[in-house]
Amino acid sequence: MKSELIVDVQPKEVSIALLEDSRLVSLQKEARNIAYAVGDIYLAKVKKLMPGLNAAFINVGYEKDAFLHYLDLGQQFKTYAQFIQEAIGEKKTDVTVSKIKRQPDIDKHGTIADILKPGQELMVQIVKEPISSKGPRLTTEITFTGRYMVLIPFGDKISISQKIKSTEEKLRLRQLIESIKPKNFGVIIRTSAEGKSVRDLHHELKTLIRCWDETVAKARTATAPALIFEEESRIVGMLRDVFSPTFESIHVNDPEIHSQISKYVSLIAPESGDIVRLYDSDKPIFDHFGITRQIKSSFGKTVSFKSGAYVIIEHTEALHVIDVNSGNRSKASADQETNALEVNLRAADEIARQLRLRDMGGIIVIDFIDMNKAEHRQKLYEHMREIMANDRARHNILPLSKFGLMQITRQRVRPALDIITSEDCPSCHGKGEVQPSLLFTDTLYEKLDYLVNTLGVSNFILYVHPYVSAYLKKGFPSLYRKWQMKFGFRFRILPDESLAYLAYRVLDADRNEIDLKEEKDIASSSTKQQQRNNSRDPQPD
């Protein structure tokens, strides 16, 4: 299977698409200036205790108070609290985790009021981003994640990934980490550590400990609430979670990010250092690799798959509901039961892809086409478990109920990725009136004239919808050629599949977007509406 990673870097957002045999199977989008992301560490204050929930609301600076449950305090909370008091509250610089005396573990059946008090300062880490009307969810069991291991201050255990099957390798890794880890630090050894040398593991361990020391130093001088740790590069952090040595290529359209990713890949997989390639074409990178079209067809309420069958996906606050329909496949087989099984198996493939693609979490209820035979229902259940085995998110799948419903729970860390595939009208901006499409070429001509003769811009690119691009370039001489001769070949017109039919955008020679939306473009529709309203009003005698 050919696996590729496509990274689209835009001024405000980064998108990472994972392709398997040119088919989109995973899509991550993240704002470049995002706050309260998973893994961020804040110096915060306890705002309010909720004994009925056995939890506390914490002020981390977000508009909604964050949530900290008693079970998320961690068993070593007393040791942690003593360190926070001395190192941050009293600002003692000689206090380190390795030197502090371990305290007894807290009672797992205890209450939040026995542990916390309002106004108490804590170092907390985001484990679940703000979703809908809820604030972030927190933990005081701080972790620092690397490629090969996870460092846990105040812990004392060494855990090894269950995916490492070799008993000898597990023993080697455990003895190795025990010999190099400092006192009062726990470590989780990740699957990627299998077969790695002492040098590689020791180097990463020292890097993670340095991150912890820098975080504590920053907390000593900060005033709660304050951000005291975040990933050096969000893109590298996203890549760390999805990277696999089996990738054949990683394409990036930004030189700076290309350099960061190349450095990271060369560090963790030197043999794969040449797979990172800079995409420098003017055509949008997602268009070049056919991702834009797949996004448009894979998101939305209705998603079609093989032979006319389709699924309908609805989202609610508490769960996601998926309905499977055979569409025009009802006559594909003389045997209705066989047809239902075939559609359900193909639907299961698409649903597993959609869960990863949209990062859907929580409770998912799937209404498959009814099947009478128990062996067919069992086959569908086993097939769903098999294809979900590669899903990195923790999940649990239940067999079909007597009503033909399958229930899945899937780890939810971030809000589900919901891309709106319908397009706003670029002419009326949602006001209800559209300019004559026949005059759109006149609008583009005016914009070109303004750019060249008024602003004096050259070597810019005008992106339009592919249909508009084809229209402008048809015939000889085409409108495009006439405009180039008129304005001195100082621009190019290229198609962009992500644009609406009559939308356009302009990038200068440095690939910065030029805002051409004039005040009259926004105000004209509202002015016309006001004129119509005035014409309807009765005039005084």
PDB file of C-alpha atoms in Angstrom, residues 61-265:
ATOM      1  CA  GLY A  61      -7.820  31.827  31.108  1.00  0.00           C
ATOM      2  CA  TYR A  62     -10.395  30.310  28.755  1.00  0.00           C
ATOM      3  CA  GLU A  63     -13.869  31.860  28.491  1.00  0.00           C
ATOM      4  CA  LYS A  64     -15.301  28.722  30.115  1.00  0.00           C
ATOM      5  CA  ASP A  65     -13.767  27.300  33.279  1.00  0.00           C
ATOM      6  CA  ALA A  66     -11.845  24.083  32.709  1.00  0.00           C
ATOM      7  CA  PHE A  67     -12.893  20.804  34.333  1.00  0.00           C
ATOM      8  CA  LEU A  68     -10.655  18.721  36.623  1.00  0.00           C
ATOM      9  CA  HIS A  69     -12.067  15.467  38.008  1.00  0.00           C
ATOM     10  CA  TYR A  70     -10.713  13.793  41.144  1.00  0.00           C
ATOM     11  CA  LEU A  71      -9.616  10.752  39.123  1.00  0.00           C
ATOM     12  CA  ASP A  72      -7.516  13.027  36.882  1.00  0.00           C
ATOM     13  CA  LEU A  73      -5.391  14.227  39.805  1.00  0.00           C
ATOM     14  CA  GLY A  74      -3.119  11.182  39.564  1.00  0.00           C
ATOM     15  CA  GLN A  75      -2.126   8.852  42.365  1.00  0.00           C
ATOM     16  CA  GLN A  76       1.021  10.873  43.102  1.00  0.00           C
ATOM     17  CA  PHE A  77      -0.893  14.121  43.666  1.00  0.00           C
ATOM     18  CA  LYS A  78       0.425  14.632  47.234  1.00  0.00           C
ATOM     19  CA  THR A  79       4.015  14.478  45.978  1.00  0.00           C
ATOM     20  CA  TYR A  80       3.066  16.776  43.096  1.00  0.00           C
ATOM     21  CA  ALA A  81       1.312  19.266  45.434  1.00  0.00           C
ATOM     22  CA  GLN A  82       4.319  19.409  47.760  1.00  0.00           C
ATOM     23  CA  PHE A  83       6.613  20.142  44.826  1.00  0.00           C
ATOM     24  CA  ILE A  84       4.283  22.872  43.461  1.00  0.00           C
ATOM     25  CA  GLN A  85       4.112  24.520  46.883  1.00  0.00           C
ATOM     26  CA  GLU A  86       7.874  24.589  47.373  1.00  0.00           C
ATOM     27  CA  ALA A  87       9.135  25.125  43.818  1.00  0.00           C
ATOM     28  CA  ILE A  88       6.457  27.537  42.593  1.00  0.00           C
ATOM     29  CA  GLY A  89       4.644  28.860  45.671  1.00  0.00           C
ATOM     30  CA  GLU A  90       7.777  29.479  47.719  1.00  0.00           C
ATOM     31  CA  LYS A  91       9.970  29.779  44.576  1.00  0.00           C
ATOM     32  CA  LYS A  92      12.767  27.577  45.923  1.00  0.00           C
ATOM     33  CA  THR A  93      15.187  27.025  43.058  1.00  0.00           C
ATOM     34  CA  ASP A  94      16.978  24.117  44.744  1.00  0.00           C
ATOM     35  CA  VAL A  95      13.832  21.941  44.801  1.00  0.00           C
ATOM     36  CA  THR A  96      13.829  19.267  42.085  1.00  0.00           C
ATOM     37  CA  VAL A  97      11.649  16.249  41.423  1.00  0.00           C
ATOM     38  CA  SER A  98      14.550  13.865  42.001  1.00  0.00           C
ATOM     39  CA  LYS A  99      15.297  15.311  45.458  1.00  0.00           C
ATOM     40  CA  ILE A 100      11.762  15.597  46.779  1.00  0.00           C
ATOM     41  CA  LYS A 101      10.489  12.991  49.237  1.00  0.00           C
ATOM     42  CA  ARG A 102       7.682  10.859  47.879  1.00  0.00           C
ATOM     43  CA  GLN A 103       4.334  11.106  49.666  1.00  0.00           C
ATOM     44  CA  PRO A 104       1.730   8.329  49.972  1.00  0.00           C
ATOM     45  CA  ASP A 105      -0.631   7.879  47.028  1.00  0.00           C
ATOM     46  CA  ILE A 106      -4.065   9.476  47.353  1.00  0.00           C
ATOM     47  CA  ASP A 107      -7.114   7.321  48.005  1.00  0.00           C
ATOM     48  CA  LYS A 108      -8.776   6.505  44.696  1.00  0.00           C
ATOM     49  CA  HIS A 109     -12.148   6.670  46.472  1.00  0.00           C
ATOM     50  CA  GLY A 110     -11.415  10.045  48.082  1.00  0.00           C
ATOM     51  CA  THR A 111     -13.173  13.365  47.571  1.00  0.00           C
ATOM     52  CA  ILE A 112     -12.012  16.526  45.818  1.00  0.00           C
ATOM     53  CA  ALA A 113     -12.678  18.688  48.900  1.00  0.00           C
ATOM     54  CA  ASP A 114     -10.070  16.753  50.879  1.00  0.00           C
ATOM     55  CA  ILE A 115      -7.375  17.503  48.288  1.00  0.00           C
ATOM     56  CA  LEU A 116      -8.013  20.940  46.756  1.00  0.00           C
ATOM     57  CA  LYS A 117      -9.124  24.327  48.026  1.00  0.00           C
ATOM     58  CA  PRO A 118     -10.289  27.446  46.136  1.00  0.00           C
ATOM     59  CA  GLY A 119      -7.450  29.751  45.094  1.00  0.00           C
ATOM     60  CA  GLN A 120      -4.861  26.958  45.104  1.00  0.00           C
ATOM     61  CA  GLU A 121      -2.305  27.169  42.276  1.00  0.00           C
ATOM     62  CA  LEU A 122      -1.789  24.123  40.070  1.00  0.00           C
ATOM     63  CA  MET A 123       0.162  23.110  36.998  1.00  0.00           C
ATOM     64  CA  VAL A 124      -2.433  21.516  34.726  1.00  0.00           C
ATOM     65  CA  GLN A 125      -2.303  19.935  31.281  1.00  0.00           C
ATOM     66  CA  ILE A 126      -5.017  19.954  28.618  1.00  0.00           C
ATOM     67  CA  VAL A 127      -6.229  16.409  27.869  1.00  0.00           C
ATOM     68  CA  LYS A 128      -9.359  17.372  25.949  1.00  0.00           C
ATOM     69  CA  GLU A 129      -9.825  20.577  23.977  1.00  0.00           C
ATOM     70  CA  PRO A 130     -12.886  22.827  24.379  1.00  0.00           C
ATOM     71  CA  ILE A 131     -15.803  21.154  22.607  1.00  0.00           C
ATOM     72  CA  SER A 132     -19.128  22.888  21.941  1.00  0.00           C
ATOM     73  CA  SER A 133     -20.212  24.649  25.151  1.00  0.00           C
ATOM     74  CA  LYS A 134     -17.704  22.817  27.364  1.00  0.00           C
ATOM     75  CA  GLY A 135     -14.371  24.152  28.508  1.00  0.00           C
ATOM     76  CA  PRO A 136     -11.123  22.167  28.378  1.00  0.00           C
ATOM     77  CA  ARG A 137     -10.665  19.015  30.452  1.00  0.00           C
ATOM     78  CA  LEU A 138      -7.531  18.891  32.587  1.00  0.00           C
ATOM     79  CA  THR A 139      -5.177  16.597  34.438  1.00  0.00           C
ATOM     80  CA  THR A 140      -2.462  17.264  36.990  1.00  0.00           C
ATOM     81  CA  GLU A 141      -0.658  14.089  35.928  1.00  0.00           C
ATOM     82  CA  ILE A 142       1.743  15.963  33.650  1.00  0.00           C
ATOM     83  CA  THR A 143       3.281  14.121  30.676  1.00  0.00           C
ATOM     84  CA  PHE A 144       5.820  15.046  28.008  1.00  0.00           C
ATOM     85  CA  THR A 145       5.499  13.045  24.804  1.00  0.00           C
ATOM     86  CA  GLY A 146       8.414  12.141  22.563  1.00  0.00           C
ATOM     87  CA  ARG A 147       8.813   9.834  19.605  1.00  0.00           C
ATOM     88  CA  TYR A 148      10.031   6.882  21.665  1.00  0.00           C
ATOM     89  CA  MET A 149       8.688   7.515  25.138  1.00  0.00           C
ATOM     90  CA  VAL A 150       6.403   9.520  27.402  1.00  0.00           C
ATOM     91  CA  LEU A 151       7.934  11.127  30.494  1.00  0.00           C
ATOM     92  CA  ILE A 152       5.780  11.346  33.660  1.00  0.00           C
ATOM     93  CA  PRO A 153       7.165  13.544  36.475  1.00  0.00           C
ATOM     94  CA  PHE A 154       6.387  12.220  40.010  1.00  0.00           C
ATOM     95  CA  GLY A 155       5.814   8.721  38.642  1.00  0.00           C
ATOM     96  CA  ASP A 156       7.970   5.690  39.421  1.00  0.00           C
ATOM     97  CA  LYS A 157       6.771   3.036  36.997  1.00  0.00           C
ATOM     98  CA  ILE A 158       8.067   1.909  33.613  1.00  0.00           C
ATOM     99  CA  SER A 159       5.327   0.776  31.234  1.00  0.00           C
ATOM    100  CA  ILE A 160       5.877  -0.777  27.824  1.00  0.00           C
ATOM    101  CA  SER A 161       3.587  -0.650  24.783  1.00  0.00           C
ATOM    102  CA  GLN A 162       1.558  -3.826  24.381  1.00  0.00           C
ATOM    103  CA  LYS A 163       2.285  -3.728  20.656  1.00  0.00           C
ATOM    104  CA  ILE A 164       5.885  -4.760  21.398  1.00  0.00           C
ATOM    105  CA  LYS A 165       5.490  -8.542  21.415  1.00  0.00           C
ATOM    106  CA  SER A 166       9.059  -9.728  21.958  1.00  0.00           C
ATOM    107  CA  THR A 167       9.737 -10.637  25.608  1.00  0.00           C
ATOM    108  CA  GLU A 168      13.493 -10.137  25.107  1.00  0.00           C
ATOM    109  CA  GLU A 169      12.958  -6.652  23.662  1.00  0.00           C
ATOM    110  CA  LYS A 170      10.642  -5.685  26.516  1.00  0.00           C
ATOM    111  CA  LEU A 171      13.255  -6.815  29.035  1.00  0.00           C
ATOM    112  CA  ARG A 172      16.018  -4.922  27.197  1.00  0.00           C
ATOM    113  CA  LEU A 173      14.003  -1.690  27.068  1.00  0.00           C
ATOM    114  CA  ARG A 174      12.973  -1.933  30.730  1.00  0.00           C
ATOM    115  CA  GLN A 175      16.544  -2.485  31.932  1.00  0.00           C
ATOM    116  CA  LEU A 176      17.815   0.285  29.673  1.00  0.00           C
ATOM    117  CA  ILE A 177      15.317   2.884  30.901  1.00  0.00           C
ATOM    118  CA  GLU A 178      15.793   1.870  34.540  1.00  0.00           C
ATOM    119  CA  SER A 179      19.507   2.554  34.176  1.00  0.00           C
ATOM    120  CA  ILE A 180      19.144   6.064  32.726  1.00  0.00           C
ATOM    121  CA  LYS A 181      15.948   7.578  34.123  1.00  0.00           C
ATOM    122  CA  PRO A 182      16.195   9.953  37.107  1.00  0.00           C
ATOM    123  CA  LYS A 183      14.508   9.236  40.426  1.00  0.00           C
ATOM    124  CA  ASN A 184      10.794  10.082  40.759  1.00  0.00           C
ATOM    125  CA  PHE A 185      10.162  10.031  37.011  1.00  0.00           C
ATOM    126  CA  GLY A 186       7.946   7.462  35.312  1.00  0.00           C
ATOM    127  CA  VAL A 187       8.293   6.447  31.656  1.00  0.00           C
ATOM    128  CA  ILE A 188       5.952   4.896  29.099  1.00  0.00           C
ATOM    129  CA  ILE A 189       7.930   3.221  26.325  1.00  0.00           C
ATOM    130  CA  ARG A 190       6.209   3.641  22.966  1.00  0.00           C
ATOM    131  CA  THR A 191       6.078   1.118  20.127  1.00  0.00           C
ATOM    132  CA  SER A 192       8.535   3.129  18.024  1.00  0.00           C
ATOM    133  CA  ALA A 193      11.264   2.524  20.657  1.00  0.00           C
ATOM    134  CA  GLU A 194      11.514  -1.110  19.585  1.00  0.00           C
ATOM    135  CA  GLY A 195      15.034  -1.851  18.390  1.00  0.00           C
ATOM    136  CA  LYS A 196      16.360   1.646  19.126  1.00  0.00           C
ATOM    137  CA  SER A 197      19.811   2.172  20.573  1.00  0.00           C
ATOM    138  CA  VAL A 198      20.750   3.409  24.053  1.00  0.00           C
ATOM    139  CA  ARG A 199      22.014   6.627  22.495  1.00  0.00           C
ATOM    140  CA  ASP A 200      18.707   7.440  20.788  1.00  0.00           C
ATOM    141  CA  LEU A 201      16.625   6.737  23.892  1.00  0.00           C
ATOM    142  CA  HIS A 202      18.990   8.558  26.245  1.00  0.00           C
ATOM    143  CA  HIS A 203      19.051  11.626  24.001  1.00  0.00           C
ATOM    144  CA  GLU A 204      15.259  11.828  23.905  1.00  0.00           C
ATOM    145  CA  LEU A 205      14.956  11.279  27.660  1.00  0.00           C
ATOM    146  CA  LYS A 206      17.322  14.192  28.320  1.00  0.00           C
ATOM    147  CA  THR A 207      15.319  16.347  25.893  1.00  0.00           C
ATOM    148  CA  LEU A 208      12.052  15.596  27.700  1.00  0.00           C
ATOM    149  CA  ILE A 209      13.580  16.273  31.127  1.00  0.00           C
ATOM    150  CA  ARG A 210      14.884  19.596  29.836  1.00  0.00           C
ATOM    151  CA  CYS A 211      11.318  20.465  28.713  1.00  0.00           C
ATOM    152  CA  TRP A 212      10.094  19.770  32.246  1.00  0.00           C
ATOM    153  CA  ASP A 213      12.830  21.918  33.835  1.00  0.00           C
ATOM    154  CA  GLU A 214      12.067  24.817  31.473  1.00  0.00           C
ATOM    155  CA  THR A 215       8.342  24.518  32.240  1.00  0.00           C
ATOM    156  CA  VAL A 216       8.960  24.712  36.002  1.00  0.00           C
ATOM    157  CA  ALA A 217      11.301  27.681  35.552  1.00  0.00           C
ATOM    158  CA  LYS A 218       8.660  29.513  33.534  1.00  0.00           C
ATOM    159  CA  ALA A 219       5.970  28.725  36.121  1.00  0.00           C
ATOM    160  CA  ARG A 220       8.084  30.358  38.888  1.00  0.00           C
ATOM    161  CA  THR A 221       7.907  33.747  37.137  1.00  0.00           C
ATOM    162  CA  ALA A 222       4.356  33.474  35.739  1.00  0.00           C
ATOM    163  CA  THR A 223       1.101  34.746  37.203  1.00  0.00           C
ATOM    164  CA  ALA A 224      -1.853  32.363  36.973  1.00  0.00           C
ATOM    165  CA  PRO A 225      -3.552  31.806  34.615  1.00  0.00           C
ATOM    166  CA  ALA A 226      -0.657  31.528  32.159  1.00  0.00           C
ATOM    167  CA  LEU A 227       0.552  29.205  29.417  1.00  0.00           C
ATOM    168  CA  ILE A 228       3.888  27.710  30.480  1.00  0.00           C
ATOM    169  CA  PHE A 229       4.476  24.968  27.900  1.00  0.00           C
ATOM    170  CA  GLU A 230       3.470  24.229  24.339  1.00  0.00           C
ATOM    171  CA  GLU A 231       4.974  22.272  21.469  1.00  0.00           C
ATOM    172  CA  GLU A 232       7.823  24.043  19.677  1.00  0.00           C
ATOM    173  CA  SER A 233       6.099  23.363  16.380  1.00  0.00           C
ATOM    174  CA  ARG A 234       2.444  22.396  16.111  1.00  0.00           C
ATOM    175  CA  ILE A 235       3.093  20.887  12.695  1.00  0.00           C
ATOM    176  CA  VAL A 236       5.846  18.623  14.030  1.00  0.00           C
ATOM    177  CA  GLY A 237       3.556  17.694  16.934  1.00  0.00           C
ATOM    178  CA  MET A 238       0.807  16.705  14.513  1.00  0.00           C
ATOM    179  CA  LEU A 239       3.304  14.820  12.358  1.00  0.00           C
ATOM    180  CA  ARG A 240       4.668  12.889  15.344  1.00  0.00           C
ATOM    181  CA  ASP A 241       1.276  11.303  15.916  1.00  0.00           C
ATOM    182  CA  VAL A 242       0.736  10.167  12.329  1.00  0.00           C
ATOM    183  CA  PHE A 243       4.263   9.547  11.048  1.00  0.00           C
ATOM    184  CA  SER A 244       5.191   6.061   9.932  1.00  0.00           C
ATOM    185  CA  PRO A 245       8.488   4.834   8.430  1.00  0.00           C
ATOM    186  CA  THR A 246       6.386   3.205   5.701  1.00  0.00           C
ATOM    187  CA  PHE A 247       5.549   6.602   4.171  1.00  0.00           C
ATOM    188  CA  GLU A 248       6.831   6.843   0.627  1.00  0.00           C
ATOM    189  CA  SER A 249       6.738  10.621   0.511  1.00  0.00           C
ATOM    190  CA  ILE A 250       5.831  13.741   2.484  1.00  0.00           C
ATOM    191  CA  HIS A 251       4.993  16.807   0.383  1.00  0.00           C
ATOM    192  CA  VAL A 252       5.050  20.286   1.968  1.00  0.00           C
ATOM    193  CA  ASN A 253       4.280  23.608   0.295  1.00  0.00           C
ATOM    194  CA  ASP A 254       6.142  25.886   2.734  1.00  0.00           C
ATOM    195  CA  PRO A 255       9.990  26.118   2.847  1.00  0.00           C
ATOM    196  CA  GLU A 256      10.177  26.822   6.599  1.00  0.00           C
ATOM    197  CA  ILE A 257       7.857  23.958   7.541  1.00  0.00           C
ATOM    198  CA  HIS A 258       9.662  21.733   5.007  1.00  0.00           C
ATOM    199  CA  SER A 259      12.903  22.421   6.871  1.00  0.00           C
ATOM    200  CA  GLN A 260      11.313  21.616  10.257  1.00  0.00           C
ATOM    201  CA  ILE A 261       9.804  18.350   9.018  1.00  0.00           C
ATOM    202  CA  SER A 262      13.018  17.306   7.227  1.00  0.00           C
ATOM    203  CA  LYS A 263      14.980  17.866  10.431  1.00  0.00           C
ATOM    204  CA  TYR A 264      12.455  15.884  12.455  1.00  0.00           C
ATOM    205  CA  VAL A 265      12.298  12.952  10.020  1.00  0.00           C
TER     206      VAL A 265
END
